[in-house]
PDB file of N, CA, C and O in Angstrom:
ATOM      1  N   UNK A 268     -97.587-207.914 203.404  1.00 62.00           N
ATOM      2  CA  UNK A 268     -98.274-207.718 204.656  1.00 62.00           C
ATOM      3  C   UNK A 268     -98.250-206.231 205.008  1.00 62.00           C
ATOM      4  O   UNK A 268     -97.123-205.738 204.952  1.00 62.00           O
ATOM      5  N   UNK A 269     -99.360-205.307 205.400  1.00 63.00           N
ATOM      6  CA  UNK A 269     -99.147-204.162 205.998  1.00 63.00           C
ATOM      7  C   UNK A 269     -98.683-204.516 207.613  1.00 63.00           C
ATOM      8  O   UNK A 269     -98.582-205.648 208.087  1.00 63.00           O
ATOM      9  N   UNK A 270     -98.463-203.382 208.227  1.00 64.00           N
ATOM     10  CA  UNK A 270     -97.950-202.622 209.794  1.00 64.00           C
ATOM     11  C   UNK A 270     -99.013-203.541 210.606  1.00 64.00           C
ATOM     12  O   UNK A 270     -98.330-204.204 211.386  1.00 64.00           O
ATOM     13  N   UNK A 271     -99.868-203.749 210.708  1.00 70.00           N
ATOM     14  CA  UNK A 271    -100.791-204.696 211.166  1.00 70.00           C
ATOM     15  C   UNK A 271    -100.430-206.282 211.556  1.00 70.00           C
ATOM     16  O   UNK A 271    -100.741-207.045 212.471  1.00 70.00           O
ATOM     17  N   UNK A 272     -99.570-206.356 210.307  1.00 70.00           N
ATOM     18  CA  UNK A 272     -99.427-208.160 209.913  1.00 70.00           C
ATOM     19  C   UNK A 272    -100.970-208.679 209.389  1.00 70.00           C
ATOM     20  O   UNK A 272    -101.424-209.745 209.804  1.00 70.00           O
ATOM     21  N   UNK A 273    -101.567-207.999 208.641  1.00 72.00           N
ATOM     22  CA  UNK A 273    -102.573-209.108 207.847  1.00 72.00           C
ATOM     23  C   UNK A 273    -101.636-208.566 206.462  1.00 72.00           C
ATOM     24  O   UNK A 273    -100.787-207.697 206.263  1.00 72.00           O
ATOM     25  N   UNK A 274    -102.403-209.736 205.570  1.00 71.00           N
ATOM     26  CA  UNK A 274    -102.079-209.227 203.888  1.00 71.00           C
ATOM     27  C   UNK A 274    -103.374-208.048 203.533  1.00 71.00           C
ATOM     28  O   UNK A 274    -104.525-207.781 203.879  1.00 71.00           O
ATOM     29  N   UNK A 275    -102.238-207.556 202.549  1.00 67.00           N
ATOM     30  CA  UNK A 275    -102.973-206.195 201.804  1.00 67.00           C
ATOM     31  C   UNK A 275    -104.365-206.198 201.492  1.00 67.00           C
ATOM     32  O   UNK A 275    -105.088-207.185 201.621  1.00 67.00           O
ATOM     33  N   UNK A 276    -104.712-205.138 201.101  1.00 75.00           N
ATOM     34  CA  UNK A 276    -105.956-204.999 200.712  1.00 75.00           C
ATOM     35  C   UNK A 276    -106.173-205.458 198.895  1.00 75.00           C
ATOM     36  O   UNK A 276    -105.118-205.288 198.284  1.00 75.00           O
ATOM     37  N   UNK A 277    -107.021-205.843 198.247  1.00 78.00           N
ATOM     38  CA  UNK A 277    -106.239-206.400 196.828  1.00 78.00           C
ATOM     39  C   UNK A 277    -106.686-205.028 195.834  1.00 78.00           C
ATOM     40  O   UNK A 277    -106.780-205.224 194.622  1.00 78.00           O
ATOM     41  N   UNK A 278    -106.919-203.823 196.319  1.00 84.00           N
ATOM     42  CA  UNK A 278    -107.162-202.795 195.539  1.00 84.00           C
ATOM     43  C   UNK A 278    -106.025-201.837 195.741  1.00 84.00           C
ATOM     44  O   UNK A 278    -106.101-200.776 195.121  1.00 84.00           O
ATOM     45  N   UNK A 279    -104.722-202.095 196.702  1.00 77.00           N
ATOM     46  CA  UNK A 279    -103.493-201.851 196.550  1.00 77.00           C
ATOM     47  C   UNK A 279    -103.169-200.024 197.020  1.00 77.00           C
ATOM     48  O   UNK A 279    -102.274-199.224 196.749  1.00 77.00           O
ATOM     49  N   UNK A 280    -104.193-199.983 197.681  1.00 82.00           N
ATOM     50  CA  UNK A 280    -104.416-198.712 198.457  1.00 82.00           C
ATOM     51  C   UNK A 280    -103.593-198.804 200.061  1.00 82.00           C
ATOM     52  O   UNK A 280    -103.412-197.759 200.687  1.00 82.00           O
ATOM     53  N   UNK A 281    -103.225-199.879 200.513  1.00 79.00           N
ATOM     54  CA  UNK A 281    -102.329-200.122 201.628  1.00 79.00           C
ATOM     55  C   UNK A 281    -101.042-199.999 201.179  1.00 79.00           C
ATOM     56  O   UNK A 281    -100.711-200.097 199.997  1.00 79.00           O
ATOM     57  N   UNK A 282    -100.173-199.745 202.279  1.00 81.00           N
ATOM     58  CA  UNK A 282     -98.605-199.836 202.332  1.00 81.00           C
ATOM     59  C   UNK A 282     -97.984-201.293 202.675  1.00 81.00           C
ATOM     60  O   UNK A 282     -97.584-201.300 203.839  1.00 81.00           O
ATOM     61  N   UNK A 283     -97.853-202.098 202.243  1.00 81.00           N
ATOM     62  CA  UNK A 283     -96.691-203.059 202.091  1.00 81.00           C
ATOM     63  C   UNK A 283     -95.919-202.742 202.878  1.00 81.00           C
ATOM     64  O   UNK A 283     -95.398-201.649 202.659  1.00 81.00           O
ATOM     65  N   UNK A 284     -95.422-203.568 204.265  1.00 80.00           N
ATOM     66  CA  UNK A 284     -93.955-203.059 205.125  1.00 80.00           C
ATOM     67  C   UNK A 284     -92.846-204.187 204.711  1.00 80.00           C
ATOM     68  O   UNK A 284     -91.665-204.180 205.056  1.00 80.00           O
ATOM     69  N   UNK A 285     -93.554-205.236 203.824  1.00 84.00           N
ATOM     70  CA  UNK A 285     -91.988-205.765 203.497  1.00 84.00           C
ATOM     71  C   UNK A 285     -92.405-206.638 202.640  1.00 84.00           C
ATOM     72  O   UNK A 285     -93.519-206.472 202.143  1.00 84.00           O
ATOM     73  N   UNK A 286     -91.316-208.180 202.140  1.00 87.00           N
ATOM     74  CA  UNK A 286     -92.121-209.324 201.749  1.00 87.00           C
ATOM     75  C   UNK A 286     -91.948-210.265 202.504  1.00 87.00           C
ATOM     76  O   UNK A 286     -90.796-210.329 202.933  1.00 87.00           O
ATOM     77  N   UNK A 287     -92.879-211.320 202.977  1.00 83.00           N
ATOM     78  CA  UNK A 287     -92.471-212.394 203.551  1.00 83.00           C
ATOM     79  C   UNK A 287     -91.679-213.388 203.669  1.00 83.00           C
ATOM     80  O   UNK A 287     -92.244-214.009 204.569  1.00 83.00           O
ATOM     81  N   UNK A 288     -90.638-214.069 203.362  1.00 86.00           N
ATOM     82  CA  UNK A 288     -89.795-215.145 202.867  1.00 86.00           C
ATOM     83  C   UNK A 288     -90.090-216.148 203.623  1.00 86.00           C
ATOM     84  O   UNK A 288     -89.883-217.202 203.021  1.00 86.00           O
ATOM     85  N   UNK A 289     -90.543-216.320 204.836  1.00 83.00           N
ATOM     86  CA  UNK A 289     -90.485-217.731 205.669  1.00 83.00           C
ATOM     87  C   UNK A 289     -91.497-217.477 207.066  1.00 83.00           C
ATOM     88  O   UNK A 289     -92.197-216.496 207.318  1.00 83.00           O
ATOM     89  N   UNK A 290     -91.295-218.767 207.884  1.00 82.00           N
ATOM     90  CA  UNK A 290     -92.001-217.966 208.662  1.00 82.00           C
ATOM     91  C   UNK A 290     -91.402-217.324 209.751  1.00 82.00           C
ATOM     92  O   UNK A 290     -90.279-217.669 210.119  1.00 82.00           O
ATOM     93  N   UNK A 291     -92.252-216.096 210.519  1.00 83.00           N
ATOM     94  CA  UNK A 291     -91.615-215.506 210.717  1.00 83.00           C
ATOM     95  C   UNK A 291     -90.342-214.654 210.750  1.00 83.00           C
ATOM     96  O   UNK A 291     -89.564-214.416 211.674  1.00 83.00           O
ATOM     97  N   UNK A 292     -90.364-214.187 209.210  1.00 86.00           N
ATOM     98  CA  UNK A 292     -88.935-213.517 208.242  1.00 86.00           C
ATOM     99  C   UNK A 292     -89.849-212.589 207.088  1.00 86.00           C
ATOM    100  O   UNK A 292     -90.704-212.810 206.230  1.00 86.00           O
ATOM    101  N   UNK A 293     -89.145-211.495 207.607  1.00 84.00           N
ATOM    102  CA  UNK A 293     -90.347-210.360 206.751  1.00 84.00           C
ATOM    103  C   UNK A 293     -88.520-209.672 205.857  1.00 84.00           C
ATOM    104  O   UNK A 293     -87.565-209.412 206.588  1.00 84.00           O
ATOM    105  N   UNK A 294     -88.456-209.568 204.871  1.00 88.00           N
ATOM    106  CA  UNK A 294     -87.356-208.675 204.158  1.00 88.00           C
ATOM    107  C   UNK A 294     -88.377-207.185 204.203  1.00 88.00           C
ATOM    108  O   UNK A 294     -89.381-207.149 203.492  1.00 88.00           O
ATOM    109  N   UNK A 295     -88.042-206.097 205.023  1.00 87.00           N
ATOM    110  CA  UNK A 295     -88.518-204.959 204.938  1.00 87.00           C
ATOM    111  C   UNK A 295     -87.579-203.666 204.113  1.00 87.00           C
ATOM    112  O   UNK A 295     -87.966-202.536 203.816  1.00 87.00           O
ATOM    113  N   UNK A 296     -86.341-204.250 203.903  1.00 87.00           N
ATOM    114  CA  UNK A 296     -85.359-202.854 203.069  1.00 87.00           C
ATOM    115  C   UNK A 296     -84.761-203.366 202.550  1.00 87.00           C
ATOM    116  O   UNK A 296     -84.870-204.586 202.668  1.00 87.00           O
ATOM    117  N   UNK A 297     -83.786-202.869 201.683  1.00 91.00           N
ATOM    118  CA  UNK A 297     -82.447-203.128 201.038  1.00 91.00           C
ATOM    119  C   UNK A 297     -82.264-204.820 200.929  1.00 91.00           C
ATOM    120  O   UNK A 297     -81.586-205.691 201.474  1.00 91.00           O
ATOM    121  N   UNK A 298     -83.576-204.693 199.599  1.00 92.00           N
ATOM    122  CA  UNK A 298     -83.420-206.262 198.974  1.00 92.00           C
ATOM    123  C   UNK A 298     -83.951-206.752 197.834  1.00 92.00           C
ATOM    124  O   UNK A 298     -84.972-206.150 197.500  1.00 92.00           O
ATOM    125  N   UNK A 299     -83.675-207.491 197.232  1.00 94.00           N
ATOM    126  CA  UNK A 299     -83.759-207.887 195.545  1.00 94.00           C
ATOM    127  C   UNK A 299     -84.308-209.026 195.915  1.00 94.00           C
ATOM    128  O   UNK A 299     -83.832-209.815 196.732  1.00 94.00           O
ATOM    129  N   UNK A 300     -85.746-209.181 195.074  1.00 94.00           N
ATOM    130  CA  UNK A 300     -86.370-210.513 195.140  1.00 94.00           C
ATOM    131  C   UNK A 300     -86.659-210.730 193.831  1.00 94.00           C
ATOM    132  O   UNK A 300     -86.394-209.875 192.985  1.00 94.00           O
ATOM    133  N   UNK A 301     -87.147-211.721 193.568  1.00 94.00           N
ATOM    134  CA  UNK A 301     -88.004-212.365 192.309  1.00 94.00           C
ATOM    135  C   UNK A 301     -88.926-211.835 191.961  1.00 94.00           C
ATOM    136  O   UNK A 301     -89.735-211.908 192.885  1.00 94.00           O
ATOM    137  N   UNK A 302     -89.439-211.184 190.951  1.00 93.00           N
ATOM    138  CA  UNK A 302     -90.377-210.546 190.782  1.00 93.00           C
ATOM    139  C   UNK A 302     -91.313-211.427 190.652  1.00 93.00           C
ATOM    140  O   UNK A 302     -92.353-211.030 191.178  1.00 93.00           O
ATOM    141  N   UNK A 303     -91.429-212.806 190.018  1.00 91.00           N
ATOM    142  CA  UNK A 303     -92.222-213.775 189.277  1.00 91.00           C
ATOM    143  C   UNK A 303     -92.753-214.526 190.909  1.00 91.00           C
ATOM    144  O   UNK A 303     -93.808-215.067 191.238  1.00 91.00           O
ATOM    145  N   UNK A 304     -91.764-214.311 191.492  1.00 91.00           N
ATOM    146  CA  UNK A 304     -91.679-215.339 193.277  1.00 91.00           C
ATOM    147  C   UNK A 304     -92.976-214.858 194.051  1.00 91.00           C
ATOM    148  O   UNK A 304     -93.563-215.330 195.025  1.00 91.00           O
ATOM    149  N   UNK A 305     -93.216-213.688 193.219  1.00 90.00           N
ATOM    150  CA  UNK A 305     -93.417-212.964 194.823  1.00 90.00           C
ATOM    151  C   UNK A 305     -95.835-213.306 194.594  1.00 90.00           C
ATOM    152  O   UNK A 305     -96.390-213.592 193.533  1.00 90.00           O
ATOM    153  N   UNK A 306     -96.333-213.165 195.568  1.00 87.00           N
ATOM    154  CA  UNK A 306     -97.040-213.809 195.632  1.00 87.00           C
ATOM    155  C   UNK A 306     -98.102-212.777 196.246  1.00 87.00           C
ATOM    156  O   UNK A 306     -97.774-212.323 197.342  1.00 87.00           O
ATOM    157  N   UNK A 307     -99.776-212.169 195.524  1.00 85.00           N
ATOM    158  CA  UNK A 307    -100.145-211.156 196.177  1.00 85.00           C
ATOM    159  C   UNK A 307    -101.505-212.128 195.944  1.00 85.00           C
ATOM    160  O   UNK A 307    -101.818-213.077 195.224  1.00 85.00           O
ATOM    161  N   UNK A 308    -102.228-211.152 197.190  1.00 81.00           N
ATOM    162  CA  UNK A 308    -103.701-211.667 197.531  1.00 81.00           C
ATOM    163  C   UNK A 308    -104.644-211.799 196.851  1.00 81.00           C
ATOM    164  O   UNK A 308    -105.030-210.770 196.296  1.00 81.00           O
ATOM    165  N   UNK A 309    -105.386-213.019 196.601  1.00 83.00           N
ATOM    166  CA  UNK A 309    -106.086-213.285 195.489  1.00 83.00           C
ATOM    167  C   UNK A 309    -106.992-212.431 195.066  1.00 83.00           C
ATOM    168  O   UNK A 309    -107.769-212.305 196.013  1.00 83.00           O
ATOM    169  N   UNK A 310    -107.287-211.876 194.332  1.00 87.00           N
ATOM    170  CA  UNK A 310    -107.921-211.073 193.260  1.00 87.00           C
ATOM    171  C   UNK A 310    -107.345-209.414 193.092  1.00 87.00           C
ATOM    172  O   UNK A 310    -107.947-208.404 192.728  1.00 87.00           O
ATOM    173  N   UNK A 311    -105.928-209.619 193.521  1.00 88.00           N
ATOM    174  CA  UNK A 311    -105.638-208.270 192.945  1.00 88.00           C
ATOM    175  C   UNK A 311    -105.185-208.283 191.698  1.00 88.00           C
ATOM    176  O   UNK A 311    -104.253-208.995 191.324  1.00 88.00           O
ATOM    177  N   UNK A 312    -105.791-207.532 191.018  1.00 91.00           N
ATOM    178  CA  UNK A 312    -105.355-207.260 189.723  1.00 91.00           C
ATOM    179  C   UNK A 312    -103.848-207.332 189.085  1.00 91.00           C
ATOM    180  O   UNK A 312    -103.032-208.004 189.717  1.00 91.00           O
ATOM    181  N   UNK A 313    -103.473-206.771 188.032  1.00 93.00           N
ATOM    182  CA  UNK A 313    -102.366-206.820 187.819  1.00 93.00           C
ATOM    183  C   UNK A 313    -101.238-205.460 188.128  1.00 93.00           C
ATOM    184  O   UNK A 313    -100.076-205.250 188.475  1.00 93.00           O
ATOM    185  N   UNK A 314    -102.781-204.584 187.638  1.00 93.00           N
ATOM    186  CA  UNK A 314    -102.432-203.397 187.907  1.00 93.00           C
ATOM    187  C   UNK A 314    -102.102-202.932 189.300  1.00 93.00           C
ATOM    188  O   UNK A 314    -101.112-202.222 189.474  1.00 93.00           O
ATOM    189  N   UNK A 315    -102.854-203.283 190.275  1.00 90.00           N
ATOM    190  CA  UNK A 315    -102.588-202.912 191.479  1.00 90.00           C
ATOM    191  C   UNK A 315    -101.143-203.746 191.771  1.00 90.00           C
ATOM    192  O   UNK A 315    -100.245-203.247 192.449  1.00 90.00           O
ATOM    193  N   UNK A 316    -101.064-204.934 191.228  1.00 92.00           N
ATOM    194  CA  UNK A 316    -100.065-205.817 191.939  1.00 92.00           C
ATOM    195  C   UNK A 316     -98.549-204.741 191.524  1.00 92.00           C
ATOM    196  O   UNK A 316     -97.686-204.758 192.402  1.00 92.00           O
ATOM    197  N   UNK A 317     -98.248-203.872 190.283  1.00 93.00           N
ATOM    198  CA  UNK A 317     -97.353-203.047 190.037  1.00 93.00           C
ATOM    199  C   UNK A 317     -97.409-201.638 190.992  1.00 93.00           C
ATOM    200  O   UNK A 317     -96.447-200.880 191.120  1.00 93.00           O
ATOM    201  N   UNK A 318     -98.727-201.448 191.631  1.00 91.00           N
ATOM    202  CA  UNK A 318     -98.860-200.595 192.756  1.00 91.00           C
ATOM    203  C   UNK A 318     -97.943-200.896 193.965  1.00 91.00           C
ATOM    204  O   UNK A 318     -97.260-200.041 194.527  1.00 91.00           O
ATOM    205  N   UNK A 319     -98.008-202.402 194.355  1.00 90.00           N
ATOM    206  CA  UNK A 319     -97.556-202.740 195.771  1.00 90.00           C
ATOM    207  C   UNK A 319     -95.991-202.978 195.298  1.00 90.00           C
ATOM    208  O   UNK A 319     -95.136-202.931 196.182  1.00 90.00           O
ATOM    209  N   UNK A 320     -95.615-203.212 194.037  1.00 93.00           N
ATOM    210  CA  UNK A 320     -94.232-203.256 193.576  1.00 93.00           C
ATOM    211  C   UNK A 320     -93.875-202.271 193.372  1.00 93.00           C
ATOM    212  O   UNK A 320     -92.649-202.271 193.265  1.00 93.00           O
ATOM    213  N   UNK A 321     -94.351-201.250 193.236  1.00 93.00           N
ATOM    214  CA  UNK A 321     -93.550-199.828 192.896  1.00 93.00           C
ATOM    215  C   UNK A 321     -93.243-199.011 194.705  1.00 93.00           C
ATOM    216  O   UNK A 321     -92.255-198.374 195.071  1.00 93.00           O
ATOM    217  N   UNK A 322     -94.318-199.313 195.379  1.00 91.00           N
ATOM    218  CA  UNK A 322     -94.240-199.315 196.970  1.00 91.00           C
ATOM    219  C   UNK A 322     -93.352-199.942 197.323  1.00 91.00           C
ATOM    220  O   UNK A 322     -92.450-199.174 197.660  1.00 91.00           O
ATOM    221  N   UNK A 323     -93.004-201.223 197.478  1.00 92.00           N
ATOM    222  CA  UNK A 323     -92.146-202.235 197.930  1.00 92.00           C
ATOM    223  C   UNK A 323     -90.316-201.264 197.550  1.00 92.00           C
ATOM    224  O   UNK A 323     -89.425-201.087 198.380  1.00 92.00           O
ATOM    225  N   UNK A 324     -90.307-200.859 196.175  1.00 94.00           N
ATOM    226  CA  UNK A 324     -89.064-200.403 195.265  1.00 94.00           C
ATOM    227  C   UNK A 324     -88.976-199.065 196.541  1.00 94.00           C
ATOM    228  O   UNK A 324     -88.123-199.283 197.401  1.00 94.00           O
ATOM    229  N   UNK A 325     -89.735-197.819 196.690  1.00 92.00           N
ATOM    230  CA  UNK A 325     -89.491-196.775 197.446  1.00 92.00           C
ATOM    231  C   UNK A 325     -88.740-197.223 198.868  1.00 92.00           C
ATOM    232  O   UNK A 325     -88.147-196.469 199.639  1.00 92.00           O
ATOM    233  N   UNK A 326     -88.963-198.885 199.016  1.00 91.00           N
ATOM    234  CA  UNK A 326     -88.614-199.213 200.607  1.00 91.00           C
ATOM    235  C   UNK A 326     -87.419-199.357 200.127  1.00 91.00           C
ATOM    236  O   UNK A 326     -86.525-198.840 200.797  1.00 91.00           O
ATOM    237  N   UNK A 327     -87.033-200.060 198.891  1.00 94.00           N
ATOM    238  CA  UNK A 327     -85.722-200.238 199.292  1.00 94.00           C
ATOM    239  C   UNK A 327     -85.410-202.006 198.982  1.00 94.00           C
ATOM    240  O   UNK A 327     -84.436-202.744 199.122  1.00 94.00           O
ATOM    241  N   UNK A 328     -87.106-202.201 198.395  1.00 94.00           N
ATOM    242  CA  UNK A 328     -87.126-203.497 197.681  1.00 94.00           C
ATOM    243  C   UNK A 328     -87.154-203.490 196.519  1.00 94.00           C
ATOM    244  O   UNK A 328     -88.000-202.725 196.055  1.00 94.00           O
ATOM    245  N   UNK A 329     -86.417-204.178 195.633  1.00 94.00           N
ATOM    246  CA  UNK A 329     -86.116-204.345 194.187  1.00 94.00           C
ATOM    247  C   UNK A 329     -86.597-205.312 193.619  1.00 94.00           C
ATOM    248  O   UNK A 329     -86.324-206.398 194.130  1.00 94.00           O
ATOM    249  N   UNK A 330     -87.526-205.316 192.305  1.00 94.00           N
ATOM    250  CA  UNK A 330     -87.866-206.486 191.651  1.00 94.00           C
ATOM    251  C   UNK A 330     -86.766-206.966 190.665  1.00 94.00           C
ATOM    252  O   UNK A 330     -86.190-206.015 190.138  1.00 94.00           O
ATOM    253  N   UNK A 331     -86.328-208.170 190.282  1.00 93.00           N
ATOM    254  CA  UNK A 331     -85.922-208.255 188.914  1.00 93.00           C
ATOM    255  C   UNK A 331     -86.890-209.416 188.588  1.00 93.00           C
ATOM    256  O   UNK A 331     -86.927-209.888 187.451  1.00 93.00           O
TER     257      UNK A 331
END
């Protein structure tokens, strides 16, 4: 989700402020998720989807 609260744009040119886990439960820093878990807006590529994961990593979110 960007600063807004909609989901990203799927060309991966937005900032990501966290990931969602539930509702209303955003993990925004200092956290290790599933890389396989994690779930991006339909038709973003693959490439972009390593865009919003390499963004997510600078916050302070970790894929494994």
């Amino acid at each position: 989700m960007n600063a807004q609260g909609a989901f990203v744009k799927v060309d991966g040119s937005e900032d990501p402020i966290g990931v969602v886990v539930g509702p209303r439960t955003i993990l925004d820093t200092y956290a290790i998720v599933i890389k396989k878990g994690l779930a991006f807006p339909k038709g973003m590529s693959a490439a972009n989807q390593e865009k919003m994961i390499e963004k997510l990593y600078k916050q302070g979110i970790k894929t494994i």
